[in-house]
Structures are given as structure tokens and as C-alpha cells.
CSV table of C-alpha atoms and ligand atoms in Angstrom, one decimal:
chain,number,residue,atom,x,y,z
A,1,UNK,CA,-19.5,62.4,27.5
A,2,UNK,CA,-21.1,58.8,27.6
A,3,UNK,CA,-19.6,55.4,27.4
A,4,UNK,CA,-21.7,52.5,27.1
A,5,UNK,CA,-21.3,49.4,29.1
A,6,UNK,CA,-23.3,46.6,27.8
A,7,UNK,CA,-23.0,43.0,29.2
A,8,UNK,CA,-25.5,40.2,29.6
A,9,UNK,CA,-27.0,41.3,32.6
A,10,UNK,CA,-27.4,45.0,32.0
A,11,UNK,CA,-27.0,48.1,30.0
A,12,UNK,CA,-25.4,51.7,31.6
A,13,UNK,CA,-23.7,54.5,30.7
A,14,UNK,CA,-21.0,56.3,32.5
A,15,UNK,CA,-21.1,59.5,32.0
A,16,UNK,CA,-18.2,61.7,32.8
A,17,UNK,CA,-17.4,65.7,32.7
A,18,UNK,CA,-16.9,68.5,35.1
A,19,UNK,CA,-20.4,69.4,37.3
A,20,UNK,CA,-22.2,67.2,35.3
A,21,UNK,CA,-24.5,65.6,39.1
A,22,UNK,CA,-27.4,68.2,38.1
A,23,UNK,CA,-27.6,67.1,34.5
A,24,UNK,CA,-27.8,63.4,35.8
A,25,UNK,CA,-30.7,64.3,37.6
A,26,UNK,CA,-32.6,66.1,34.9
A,27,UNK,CA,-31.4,63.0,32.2
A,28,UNK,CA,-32.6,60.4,34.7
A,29,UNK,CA,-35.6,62.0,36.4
A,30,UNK,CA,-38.5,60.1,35.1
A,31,UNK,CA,-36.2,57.4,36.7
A,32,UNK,CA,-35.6,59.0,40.1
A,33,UNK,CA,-39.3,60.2,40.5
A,34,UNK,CA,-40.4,57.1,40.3
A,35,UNK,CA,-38.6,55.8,43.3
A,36,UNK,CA,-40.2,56.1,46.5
A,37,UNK,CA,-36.7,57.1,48.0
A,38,UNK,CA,-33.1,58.5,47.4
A,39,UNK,CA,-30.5,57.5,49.7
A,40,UNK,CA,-27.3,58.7,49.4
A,41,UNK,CA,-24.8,56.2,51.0
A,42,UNK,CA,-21.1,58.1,51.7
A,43,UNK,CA,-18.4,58.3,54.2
A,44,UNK,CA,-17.5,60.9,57.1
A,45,UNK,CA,-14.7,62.4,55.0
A,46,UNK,CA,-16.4,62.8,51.6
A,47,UNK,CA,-19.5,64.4,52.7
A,48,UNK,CA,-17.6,67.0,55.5
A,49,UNK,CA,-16.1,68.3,51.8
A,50,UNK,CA,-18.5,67.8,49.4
A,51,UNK,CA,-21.8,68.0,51.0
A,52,UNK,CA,-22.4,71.4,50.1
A,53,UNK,CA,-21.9,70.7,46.7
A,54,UNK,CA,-24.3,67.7,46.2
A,55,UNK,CA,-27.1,69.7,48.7
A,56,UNK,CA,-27.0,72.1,45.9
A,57,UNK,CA,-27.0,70.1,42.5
A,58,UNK,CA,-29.0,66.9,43.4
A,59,UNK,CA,-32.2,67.9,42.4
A,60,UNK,CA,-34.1,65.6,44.1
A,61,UNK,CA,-34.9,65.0,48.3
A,62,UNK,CA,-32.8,62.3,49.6
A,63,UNK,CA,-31.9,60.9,52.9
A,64,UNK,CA,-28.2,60.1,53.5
A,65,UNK,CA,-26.0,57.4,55.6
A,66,UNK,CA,-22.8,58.1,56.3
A,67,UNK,CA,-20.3,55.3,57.0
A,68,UNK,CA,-16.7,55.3,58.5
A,69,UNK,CA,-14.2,56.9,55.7
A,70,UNK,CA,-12.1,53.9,53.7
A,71,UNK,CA,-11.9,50.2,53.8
A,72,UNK,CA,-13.4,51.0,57.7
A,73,UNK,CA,-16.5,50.8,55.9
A,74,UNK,CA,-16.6,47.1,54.0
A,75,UNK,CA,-16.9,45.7,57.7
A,76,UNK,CA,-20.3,43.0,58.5
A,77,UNK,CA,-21.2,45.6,61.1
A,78,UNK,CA,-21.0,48.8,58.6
A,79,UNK,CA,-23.0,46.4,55.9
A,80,UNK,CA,-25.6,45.7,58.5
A,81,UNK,CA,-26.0,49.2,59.8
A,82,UNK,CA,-27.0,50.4,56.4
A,83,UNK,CA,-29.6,47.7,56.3
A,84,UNK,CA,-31.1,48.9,59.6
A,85,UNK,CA,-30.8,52.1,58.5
A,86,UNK,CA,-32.8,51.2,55.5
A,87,UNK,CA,-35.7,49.6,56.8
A,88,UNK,CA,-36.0,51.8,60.0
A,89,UNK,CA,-36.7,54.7,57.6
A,90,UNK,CA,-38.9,52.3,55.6
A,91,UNK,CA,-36.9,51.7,52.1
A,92,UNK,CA,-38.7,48.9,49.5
A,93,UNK,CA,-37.9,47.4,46.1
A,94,UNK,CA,-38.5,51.1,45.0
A,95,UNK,CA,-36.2,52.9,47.3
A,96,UNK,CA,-32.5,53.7,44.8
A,97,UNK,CA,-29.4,54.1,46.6
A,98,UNK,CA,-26.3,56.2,45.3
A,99,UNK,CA,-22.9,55.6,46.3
A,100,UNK,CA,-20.8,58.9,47.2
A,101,UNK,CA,-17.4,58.0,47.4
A,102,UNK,CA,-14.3,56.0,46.5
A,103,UNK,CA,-14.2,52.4,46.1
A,104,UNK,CA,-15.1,51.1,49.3
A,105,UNK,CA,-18.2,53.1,49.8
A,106,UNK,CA,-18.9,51.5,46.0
A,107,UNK,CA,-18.1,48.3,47.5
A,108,UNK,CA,-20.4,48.7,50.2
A,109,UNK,CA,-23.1,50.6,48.7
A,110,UNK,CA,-23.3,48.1,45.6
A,111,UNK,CA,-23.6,44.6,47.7
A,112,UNK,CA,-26.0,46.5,50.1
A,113,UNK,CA,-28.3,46.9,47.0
A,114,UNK,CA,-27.4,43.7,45.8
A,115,UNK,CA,-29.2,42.2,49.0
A,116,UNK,CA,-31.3,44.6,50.2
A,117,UNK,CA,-35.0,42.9,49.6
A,118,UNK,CA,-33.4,40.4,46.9
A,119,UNK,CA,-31.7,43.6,45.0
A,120,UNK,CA,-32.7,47.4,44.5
A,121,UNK,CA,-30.9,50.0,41.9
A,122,UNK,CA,-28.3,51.5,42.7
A,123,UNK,CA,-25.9,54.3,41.0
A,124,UNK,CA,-22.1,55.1,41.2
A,125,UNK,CA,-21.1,58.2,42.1
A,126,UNK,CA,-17.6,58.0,42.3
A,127,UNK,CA,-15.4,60.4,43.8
A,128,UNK,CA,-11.9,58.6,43.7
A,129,UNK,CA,-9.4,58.2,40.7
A,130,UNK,CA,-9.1,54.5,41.8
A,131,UNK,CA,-12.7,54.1,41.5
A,132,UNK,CA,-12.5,54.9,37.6
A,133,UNK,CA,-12.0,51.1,37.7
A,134,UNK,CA,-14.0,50.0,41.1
A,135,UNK,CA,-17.3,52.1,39.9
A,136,UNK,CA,-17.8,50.2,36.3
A,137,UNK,CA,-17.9,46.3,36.3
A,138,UNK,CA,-20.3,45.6,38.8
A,139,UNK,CA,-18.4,43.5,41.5
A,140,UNK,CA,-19.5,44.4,44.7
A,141,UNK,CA,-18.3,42.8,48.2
A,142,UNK,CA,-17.1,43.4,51.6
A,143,UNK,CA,-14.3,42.0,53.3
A,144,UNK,CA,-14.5,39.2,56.1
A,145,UNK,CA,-11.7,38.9,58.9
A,146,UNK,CA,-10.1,36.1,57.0
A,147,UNK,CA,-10.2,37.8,53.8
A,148,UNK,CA,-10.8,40.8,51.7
A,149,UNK,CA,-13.8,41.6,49.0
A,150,UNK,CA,-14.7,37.4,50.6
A,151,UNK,CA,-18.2,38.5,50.5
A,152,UNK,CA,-20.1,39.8,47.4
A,153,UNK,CA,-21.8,39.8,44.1
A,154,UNK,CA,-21.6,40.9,40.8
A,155,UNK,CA,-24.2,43.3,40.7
A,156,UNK,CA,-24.5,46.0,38.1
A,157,UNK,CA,-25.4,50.0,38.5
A,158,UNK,CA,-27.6,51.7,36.4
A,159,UNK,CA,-25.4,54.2,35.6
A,160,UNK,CA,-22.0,56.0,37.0
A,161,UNK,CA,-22.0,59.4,37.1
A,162,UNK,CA,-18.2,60.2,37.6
A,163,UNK,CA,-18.3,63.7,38.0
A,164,UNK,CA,-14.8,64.9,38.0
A,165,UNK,CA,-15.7,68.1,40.5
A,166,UNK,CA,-14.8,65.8,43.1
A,167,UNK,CA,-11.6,64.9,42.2
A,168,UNK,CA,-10.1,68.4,43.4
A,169,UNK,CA,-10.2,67.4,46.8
A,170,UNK,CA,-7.6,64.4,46.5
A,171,UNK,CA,-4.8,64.1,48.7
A,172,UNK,CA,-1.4,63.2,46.7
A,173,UNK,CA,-1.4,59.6,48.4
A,174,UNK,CA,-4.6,58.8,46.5
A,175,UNK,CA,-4.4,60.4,43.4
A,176,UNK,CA,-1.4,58.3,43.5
A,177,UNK,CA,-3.1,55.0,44.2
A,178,UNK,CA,-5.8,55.4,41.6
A,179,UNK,CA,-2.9,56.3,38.8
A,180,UNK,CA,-1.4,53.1,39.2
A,181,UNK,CA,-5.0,51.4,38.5
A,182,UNK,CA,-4.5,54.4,35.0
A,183,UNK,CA,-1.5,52.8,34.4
A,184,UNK,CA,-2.6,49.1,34.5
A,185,UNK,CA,-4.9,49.8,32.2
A,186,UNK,CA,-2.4,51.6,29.8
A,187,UNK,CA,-0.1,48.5,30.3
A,188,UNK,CA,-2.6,45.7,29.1
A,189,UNK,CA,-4.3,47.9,26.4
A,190,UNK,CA,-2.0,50.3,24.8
A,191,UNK,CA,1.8,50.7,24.9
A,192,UNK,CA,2.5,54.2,23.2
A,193,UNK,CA,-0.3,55.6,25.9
A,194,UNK,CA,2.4,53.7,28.5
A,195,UNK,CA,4.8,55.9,27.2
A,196,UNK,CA,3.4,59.2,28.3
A,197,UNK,CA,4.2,58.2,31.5
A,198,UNK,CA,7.6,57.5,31.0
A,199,UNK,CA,8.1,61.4,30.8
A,200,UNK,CA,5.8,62.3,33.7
A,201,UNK,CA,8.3,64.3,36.3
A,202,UNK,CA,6.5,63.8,39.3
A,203,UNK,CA,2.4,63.4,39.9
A,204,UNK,CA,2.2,67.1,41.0
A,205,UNK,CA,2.9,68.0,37.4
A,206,UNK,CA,0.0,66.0,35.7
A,207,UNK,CA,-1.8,68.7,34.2
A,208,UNK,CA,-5.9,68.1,35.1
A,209,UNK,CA,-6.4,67.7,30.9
A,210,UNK,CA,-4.3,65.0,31.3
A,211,UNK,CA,-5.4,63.0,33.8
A,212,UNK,CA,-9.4,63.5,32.7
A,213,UNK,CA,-8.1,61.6,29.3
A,214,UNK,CA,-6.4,58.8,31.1
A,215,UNK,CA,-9.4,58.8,33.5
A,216,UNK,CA,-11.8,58.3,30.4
A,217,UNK,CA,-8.8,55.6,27.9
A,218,UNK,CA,-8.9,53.9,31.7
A,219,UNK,CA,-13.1,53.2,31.7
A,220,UNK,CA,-13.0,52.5,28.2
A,221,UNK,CA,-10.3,49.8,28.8
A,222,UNK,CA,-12.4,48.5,31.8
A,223,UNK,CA,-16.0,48.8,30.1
A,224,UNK,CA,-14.3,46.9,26.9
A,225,UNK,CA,-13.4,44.3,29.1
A,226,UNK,CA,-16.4,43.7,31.7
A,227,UNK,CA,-18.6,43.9,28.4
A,228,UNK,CA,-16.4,40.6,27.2
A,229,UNK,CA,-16.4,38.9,30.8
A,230,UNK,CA,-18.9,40.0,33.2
A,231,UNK,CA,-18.3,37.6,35.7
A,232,UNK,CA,-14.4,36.8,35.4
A,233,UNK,CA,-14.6,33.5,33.2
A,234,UNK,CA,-11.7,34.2,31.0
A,235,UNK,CA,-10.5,38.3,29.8
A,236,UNK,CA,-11.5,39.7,33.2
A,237,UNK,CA,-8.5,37.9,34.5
A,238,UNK,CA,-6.8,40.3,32.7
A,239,UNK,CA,-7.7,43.2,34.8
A,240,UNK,CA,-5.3,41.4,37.6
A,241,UNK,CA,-2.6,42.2,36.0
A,242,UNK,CA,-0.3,43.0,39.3
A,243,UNK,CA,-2.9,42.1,41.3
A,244,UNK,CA,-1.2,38.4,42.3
A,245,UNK,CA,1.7,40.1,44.1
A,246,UNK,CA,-0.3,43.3,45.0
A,247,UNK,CA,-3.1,41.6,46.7
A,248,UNK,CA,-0.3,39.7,48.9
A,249,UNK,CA,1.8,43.2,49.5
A,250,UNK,CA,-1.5,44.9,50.9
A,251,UNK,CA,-2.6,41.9,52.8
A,252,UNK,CA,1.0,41.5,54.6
A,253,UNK,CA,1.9,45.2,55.2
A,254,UNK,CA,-2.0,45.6,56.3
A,255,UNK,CA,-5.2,47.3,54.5
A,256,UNK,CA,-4.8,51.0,55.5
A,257,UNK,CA,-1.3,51.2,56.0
A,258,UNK,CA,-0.9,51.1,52.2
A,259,UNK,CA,-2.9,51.9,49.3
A,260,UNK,CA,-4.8,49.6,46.9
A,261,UNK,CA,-3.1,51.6,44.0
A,262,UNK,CA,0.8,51.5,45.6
A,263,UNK,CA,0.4,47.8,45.9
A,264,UNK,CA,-0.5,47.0,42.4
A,265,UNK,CA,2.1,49.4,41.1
A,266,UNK,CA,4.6,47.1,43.4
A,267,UNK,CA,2.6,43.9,42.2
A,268,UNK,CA,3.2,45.1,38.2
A,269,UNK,CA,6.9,44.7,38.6
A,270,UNK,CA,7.1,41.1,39.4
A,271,UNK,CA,4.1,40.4,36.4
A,272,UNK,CA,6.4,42.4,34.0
A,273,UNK,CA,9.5,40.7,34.9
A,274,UNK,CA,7.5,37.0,34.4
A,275,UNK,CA,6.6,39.0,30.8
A,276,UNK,CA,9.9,39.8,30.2
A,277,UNK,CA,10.8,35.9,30.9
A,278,UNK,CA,7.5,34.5,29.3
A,279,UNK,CA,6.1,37.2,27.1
A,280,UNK,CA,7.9,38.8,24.4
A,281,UNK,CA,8.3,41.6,26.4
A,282,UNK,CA,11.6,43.9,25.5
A,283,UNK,CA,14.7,43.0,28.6
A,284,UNK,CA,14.7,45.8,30.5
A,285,UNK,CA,10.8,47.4,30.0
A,286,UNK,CA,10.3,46.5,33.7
A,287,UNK,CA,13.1,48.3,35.1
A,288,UNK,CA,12.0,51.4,33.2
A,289,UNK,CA,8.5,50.8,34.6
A,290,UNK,CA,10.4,50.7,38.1
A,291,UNK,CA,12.0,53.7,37.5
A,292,UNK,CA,9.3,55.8,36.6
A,293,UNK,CA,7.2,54.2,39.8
A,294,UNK,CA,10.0,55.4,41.8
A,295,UNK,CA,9.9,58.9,40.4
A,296,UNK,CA,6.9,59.3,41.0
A,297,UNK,CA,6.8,58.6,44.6
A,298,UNK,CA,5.3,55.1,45.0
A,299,UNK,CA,7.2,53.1,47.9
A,300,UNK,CA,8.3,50.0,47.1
A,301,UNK,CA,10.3,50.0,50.9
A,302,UNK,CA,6.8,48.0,51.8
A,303,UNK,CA,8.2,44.9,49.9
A,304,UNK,CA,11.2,45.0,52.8
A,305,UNK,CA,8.9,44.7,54.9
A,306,UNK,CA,7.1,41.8,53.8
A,307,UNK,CA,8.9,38.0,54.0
A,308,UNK,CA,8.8,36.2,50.6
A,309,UNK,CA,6.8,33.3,52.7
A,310,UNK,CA,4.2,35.7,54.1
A,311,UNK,CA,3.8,36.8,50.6
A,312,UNK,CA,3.5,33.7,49.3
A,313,UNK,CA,1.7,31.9,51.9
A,314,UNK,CA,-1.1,34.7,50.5
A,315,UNK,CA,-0.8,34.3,47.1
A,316,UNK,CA,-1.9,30.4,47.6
A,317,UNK,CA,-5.1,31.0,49.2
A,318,UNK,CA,-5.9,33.9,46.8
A,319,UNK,CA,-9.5,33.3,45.2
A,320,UNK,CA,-7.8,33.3,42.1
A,321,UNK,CA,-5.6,30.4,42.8
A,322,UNK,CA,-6.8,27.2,41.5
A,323,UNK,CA,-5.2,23.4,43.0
A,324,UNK,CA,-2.1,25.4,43.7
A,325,UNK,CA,-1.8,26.9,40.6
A,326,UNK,CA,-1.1,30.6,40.3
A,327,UNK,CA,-2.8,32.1,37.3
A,328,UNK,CA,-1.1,34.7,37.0
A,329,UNK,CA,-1.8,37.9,34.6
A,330,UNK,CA,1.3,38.5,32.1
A,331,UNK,CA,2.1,40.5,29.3
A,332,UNK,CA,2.6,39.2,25.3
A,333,UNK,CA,3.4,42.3,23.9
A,334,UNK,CA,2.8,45.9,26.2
A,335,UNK,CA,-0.8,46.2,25.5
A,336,UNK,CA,-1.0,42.5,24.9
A,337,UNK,CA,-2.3,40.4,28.1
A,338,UNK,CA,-2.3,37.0,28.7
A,339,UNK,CA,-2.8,34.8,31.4
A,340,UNK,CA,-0.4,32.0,32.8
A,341,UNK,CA,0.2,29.5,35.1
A,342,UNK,CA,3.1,30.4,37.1
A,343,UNK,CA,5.1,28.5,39.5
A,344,UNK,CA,5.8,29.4,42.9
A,345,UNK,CA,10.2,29.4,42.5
A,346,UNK,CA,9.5,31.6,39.2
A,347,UNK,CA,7.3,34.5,41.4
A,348,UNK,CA,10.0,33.7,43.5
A,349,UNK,CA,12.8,34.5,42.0
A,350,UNK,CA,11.2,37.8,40.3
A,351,UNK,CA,10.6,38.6,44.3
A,352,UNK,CA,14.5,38.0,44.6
A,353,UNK,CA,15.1,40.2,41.9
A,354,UNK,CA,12.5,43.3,43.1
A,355,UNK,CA,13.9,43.3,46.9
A,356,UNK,CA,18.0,43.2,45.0
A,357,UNK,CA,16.6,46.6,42.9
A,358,UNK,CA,15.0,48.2,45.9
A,359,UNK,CA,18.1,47.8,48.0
A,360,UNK,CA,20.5,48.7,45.9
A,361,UNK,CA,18.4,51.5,45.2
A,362,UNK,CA,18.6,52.0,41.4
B,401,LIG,N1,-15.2,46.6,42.7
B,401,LIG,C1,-14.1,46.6,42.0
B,401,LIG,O1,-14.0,46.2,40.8
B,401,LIG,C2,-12.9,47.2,42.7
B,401,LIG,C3,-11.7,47.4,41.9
B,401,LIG,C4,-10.6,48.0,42.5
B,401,LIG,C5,-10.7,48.3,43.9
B,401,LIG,N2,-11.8,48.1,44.6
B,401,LIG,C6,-12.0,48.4,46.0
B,401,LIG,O2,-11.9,49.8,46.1
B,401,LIG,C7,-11.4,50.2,47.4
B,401,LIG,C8,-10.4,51.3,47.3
B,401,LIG,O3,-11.0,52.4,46.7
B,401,LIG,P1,-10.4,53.8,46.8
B,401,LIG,O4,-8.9,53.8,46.6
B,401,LIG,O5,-11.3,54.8,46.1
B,401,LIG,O6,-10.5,54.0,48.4
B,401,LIG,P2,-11.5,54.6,49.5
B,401,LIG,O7,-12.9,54.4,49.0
B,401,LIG,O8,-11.1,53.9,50.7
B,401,LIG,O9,-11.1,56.1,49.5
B,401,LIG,C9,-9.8,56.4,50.0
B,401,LIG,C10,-9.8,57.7,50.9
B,401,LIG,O10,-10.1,58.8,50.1
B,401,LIG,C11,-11.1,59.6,50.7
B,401,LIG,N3,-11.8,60.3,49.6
B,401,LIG,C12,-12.7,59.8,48.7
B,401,LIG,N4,-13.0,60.7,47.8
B,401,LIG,C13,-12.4,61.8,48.1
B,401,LIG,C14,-12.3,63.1,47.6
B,401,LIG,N5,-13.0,63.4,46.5
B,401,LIG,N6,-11.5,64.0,48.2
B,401,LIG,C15,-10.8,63.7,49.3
B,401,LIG,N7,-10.8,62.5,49.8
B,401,LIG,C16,-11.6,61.6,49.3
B,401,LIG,C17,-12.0,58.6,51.4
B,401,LIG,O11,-12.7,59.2,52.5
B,401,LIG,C18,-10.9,57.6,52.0
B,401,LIG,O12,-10.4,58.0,53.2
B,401,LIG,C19,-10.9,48.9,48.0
B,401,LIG,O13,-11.8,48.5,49.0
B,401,LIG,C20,-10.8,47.9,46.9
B,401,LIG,O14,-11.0,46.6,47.3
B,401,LIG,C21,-12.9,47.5,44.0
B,402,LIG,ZN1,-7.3,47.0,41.7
């Protein structure tokens, strides 16, 4: 299956199904031949499980650099170690890189082509449920010491090839953080599709039919959206949506001690409560969102652990924060998103709120 992802700067297709990375080669080969080489870009962890597969259905001879699993890899260091790497085995504007992993090798992989000799294709090959949303779009970045994703580009693949063999390998903890990105998406696009998780038991019991749909609503939501905004002028704000908070939770507890996905699923509480008070939201949405979150094992003990001033304190020097002014992503209707300027005492006091729920433990 293809979806088409058309914005100003380019035109790609995703393309999604079970073993599908040797049908991407033969589809794309008059492509691939023509580079002088194929470097597969991937980290330590990914390619100890799935090397054997990809050895056997990438048609094509390729080199491979593998960098340190996670966000270990969106360092300076890492980003210029692939550029050594690069031109030590003589790459040029013809060489194509692939990126083999979750989001942060996508990260990498995508702002190392962005740069390398002014920009050389590149193709996603995603092996993450988050990166359903980090592989399509086209933002690209590493972090800096003083900030995360601080260093980038909006550079677009020329296709993403989410082959969904990968998938099997995923630990709980990240199919986990990439549902919550599933369920963002579910929240600003659809509400009835909300509602099938509102009878999920627990995330062992998502059958794999299942989550392949979500996977493919989730791009189409994403796609739809990039297509309108490429580079975040106006609807891509949308994609944020319990990002403000979320952003702040991961920075405060620390990147690696909790997931991008657990987070935002913390961060969509506070923005549903503001949707609730701004929105036409119904009273009482956001504690059934809460509930379900719970149930299905995200840990919202992290927010204990975070002061209200650290939290805020990050929120105001978010790159999404203009004069002061939080912009904040909200909810109309479920399915509905809007975006808002929020104060600071009004985050607050859905903070207030969050931390009373969490200890009283409902
Ligand atoms: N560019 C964007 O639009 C965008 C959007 C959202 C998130 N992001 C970025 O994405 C990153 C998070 O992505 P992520 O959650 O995919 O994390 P990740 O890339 O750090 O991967 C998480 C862990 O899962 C492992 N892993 C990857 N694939 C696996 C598989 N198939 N089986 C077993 N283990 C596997 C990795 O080795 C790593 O240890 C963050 O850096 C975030 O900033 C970018
Ligand atoms: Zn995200």
C-alpha cells in the first residue's frame, strides 16, 4: 500500500506492508543503480536483530554505519562521525543514504543528508511505531546540550519504506511510546477512531491487524497535515498537540529515562483539560483519556517528579514560544484542533489538577 505525500518541496510515497524492503528495491531500482553508493545508516541495537534480514532482501551492495542505539545518536560528535565516515569511503552528490531505525537514527540520518555536500537523497526506513510520525514530514535535527532537535532542517525523503517486519522486535516500553504518537493523531483527526481505545485492556492485547490500521489512519493524519504546512507556519502546530507539556516532562525527568511517546501521552492531559475549559470539549473526556493512559501502563509518577517551575521554566524557552506567549495546541471538538494562546496560571492550574489525579490515584 502507498500514500502520497505531496508538499511544495517534494513528492514521496510511503509505502507500507509486511516484507515489502525487496519490492522497494525492485520499484526503485533504476533509482538506486544510478547512485554511486548505498549507505545504510543504523544503530547498534537494530542491526544486532535485523541485520540478517536486510543482508538478505536489499538487493543492492551497500556499505553500513552504525551509530550508538537511541537519542545517544543525535549528538554533534555522532553527526560528524557519519560525515567522516562518508567521505573517507569517498560518498558524492550521488552517494543515497537510508535510515535503519527509529526516530533518532531518522533524525540523524535525515540532517546528515541534509548537509552532506549541500544535500543528497535519502530514504526512511523506519523501524519504530513512533517513527510512523518521525519518518514522514521531513524535519530533520540533532540536539545541542542546551536543547533538543536545536539543530536541523526540513528536508524531505524520497520515499519511506515502513516495512512492518521490523516492528516484531519491539519491547513493550516502545510500542508503548509510539501508541501514544497513534493516539495523538486519533485525538486531532477523528473521535470515534479515539474510541477504540477506550476499550483497549492492556497494550499486550492489541491484536497486530489492529495496530497496522492505526499505523497507516496515523501517516495519513500526518501526510494530510505536512502536505498543508511543510514547514510549521500554521496546521503543523497542530501536530503538537501535548507536545507543550510533554516536551517540558522529557526535558525535566531527562531524555532516556523516559520515552518521547509517555511524555506526550502525559503532555495530552493538561492540553485536553485547557479543551475542556476553552474548547467545547465534553467535562470529563480528559479524565477518561487519563484513565485509559493509566490502564495501559503509561506512568504519569514522572510528573511527581518534576516541580511546576522546572516545567515551566521549559515551556518558556520552547522554540515554539513566541514574546512569552505559549501557543499552545487545543482541542474544538475531539478531532477538531486548534491552536491558542495560553497563559502560564491557566497550564498551571491544569498542572495542579494532573499531579491532584495522580496522587489520589483515580
Ligand atoms: N522528525 C520528526 O518529525 C519527529 C517526530 C517525533 C519524534 N522525533 C524524534 O524521534 C526520536 C524518538 O524516536 P523513537 O521513539 O523511534 O526512538 P529511537 O530511535 O531512540 O528508538 C528507541 C529504541 O528502540 C530501539 N529499536 C528501534 N527499532 C527497533 C526494533 N524494530 N526492535 C527493537 N528495538 C528497536 C532503538 O535501538 C532504541 O534503543 C526522538 O529523537 C524524537 O525527537 C522526530
Ligand atoms: Zn512527538
Amino acid at each position: 500500500m502507498n500514500i502520497p505525500v505531496k508538499t511544495t518541496d517534494a513528492s514521496y510515497d510511503v509505502h507500507l506492508g509486511e516484507n515489502i524492503l525487496h519490492d522497494f528495491c525492485g520499484q526503485y531500482k533504476a533509482l538506486l543503480e544510478k547512485a554511486d553508493q548505498l549507505v545504510i545508516i543504523t544503530d547498534e541495537h537494530v542491526w544486532s536483530l535485523h541485520e540478517q534480514y536486510v543482508r538478505e532482501h536489499f538487493s543492492f551492495p551497500f556499505k553500513v554505519y552504525i551509530v550508538p542505539n537511541g537519542e545517544a545518536c543525535k549528538t554533534f560528535d555522532s553527526y560528524f562521525d557519519v560525515q567522516t565516515f562518508l567521505l573517507q569511503e569517498s560518498c558524492s552528490r550521488n552517494s543515497v543514504l537510508f535510515a535503519l531505525g527509529g526516530g533518532a537514527v531518522g533524525d540523524l540520518t535525515g540532517f546528515v543528508a541534509a548537509t552532506f555536500m549541500r544535500g543528497i537523497p535519502f530514504y526512511q526506513i523506519p523501524t519504530t511505531i513512533l517513527a510512523h510520525d518521525s519518518a514522514v514530514g521531513g524535519k530533520t535535527a540533532i540536539n545541542h546540550p542546551n536543547g533538543k532537535n536545536m539543530i536541523g532542517a526540513f528536508y524531505q525523503p524520497q520515499a519511506v519504506i515502513y516495512d512492518f517486519h521490523f516492528l516484531a522486535t519491539l519491547p513493550e516500553t516502545e510500542v508503548r511510546s509510539g501508541l501514544a504518537e497513534v493516539i495523538k493523531h486519533a485525538l486531532i483527526s477523528d473521535s470515534k477512531w479515539v474510541n477504540e481505545f477506550f476499550e483497549l485492556p492492556s497494550i499486550k492485547s492489541i491484536e497486530k491487524e489492529t495496530l497496522l490500521k492505526w499505523i497507516e489512519k496515523g501517516i495519513r493524519v500526518k501526510a494530510h497535515i505536512v502536505e498543508l504546512d511543510e514547514k510549521e507556519q500554521s496546521y503543523r502546530k497542530y501536530l503538537n498537540f501535548g507536545h507543550t507539556y510533554g516536551h517540558a516532562i522529557e526535558a525535566t525527568v531527562g531524555y532516556g529515562k523516559i520515552t518521547h511517546g509517555e511524555a506526550v501521552m502525559i503532555g495530552m492531559i493538561p492540553a485536553l483539560m485547557l479543551s475542556e475549559k476553552n474548547g467545547n470539549v465534553a467535562v470529563g473526556y480528559t479524565e477518561k483519556v487519563y484513565e485509559i493512559a493509566n490502564r495501559l501502563g503509561y506512568n504519569f509518577q514522572h510528573v511527581l517528579n518534576c516541580s511546576f517551575e522546572q516545567l515551566a521554566a521549559f515551556m518558556l524557552k520552547d522554540k515554539k514560544t513566541t514574546n512569552g506567549e505559549l501557543h499552545f495546541a487545543l482541542l474544538q471538538e475531539i478531532g477538531e484542533p486548534i491552536v491558542q494562546v495560553i497563559s502560564m496560571s491557566e497550564v498551571q492550574a491544569c498542572d495542579e489538577q494532573l499531579r491532584k489525579w495522580i496522587k489520589e490515584g483515580i
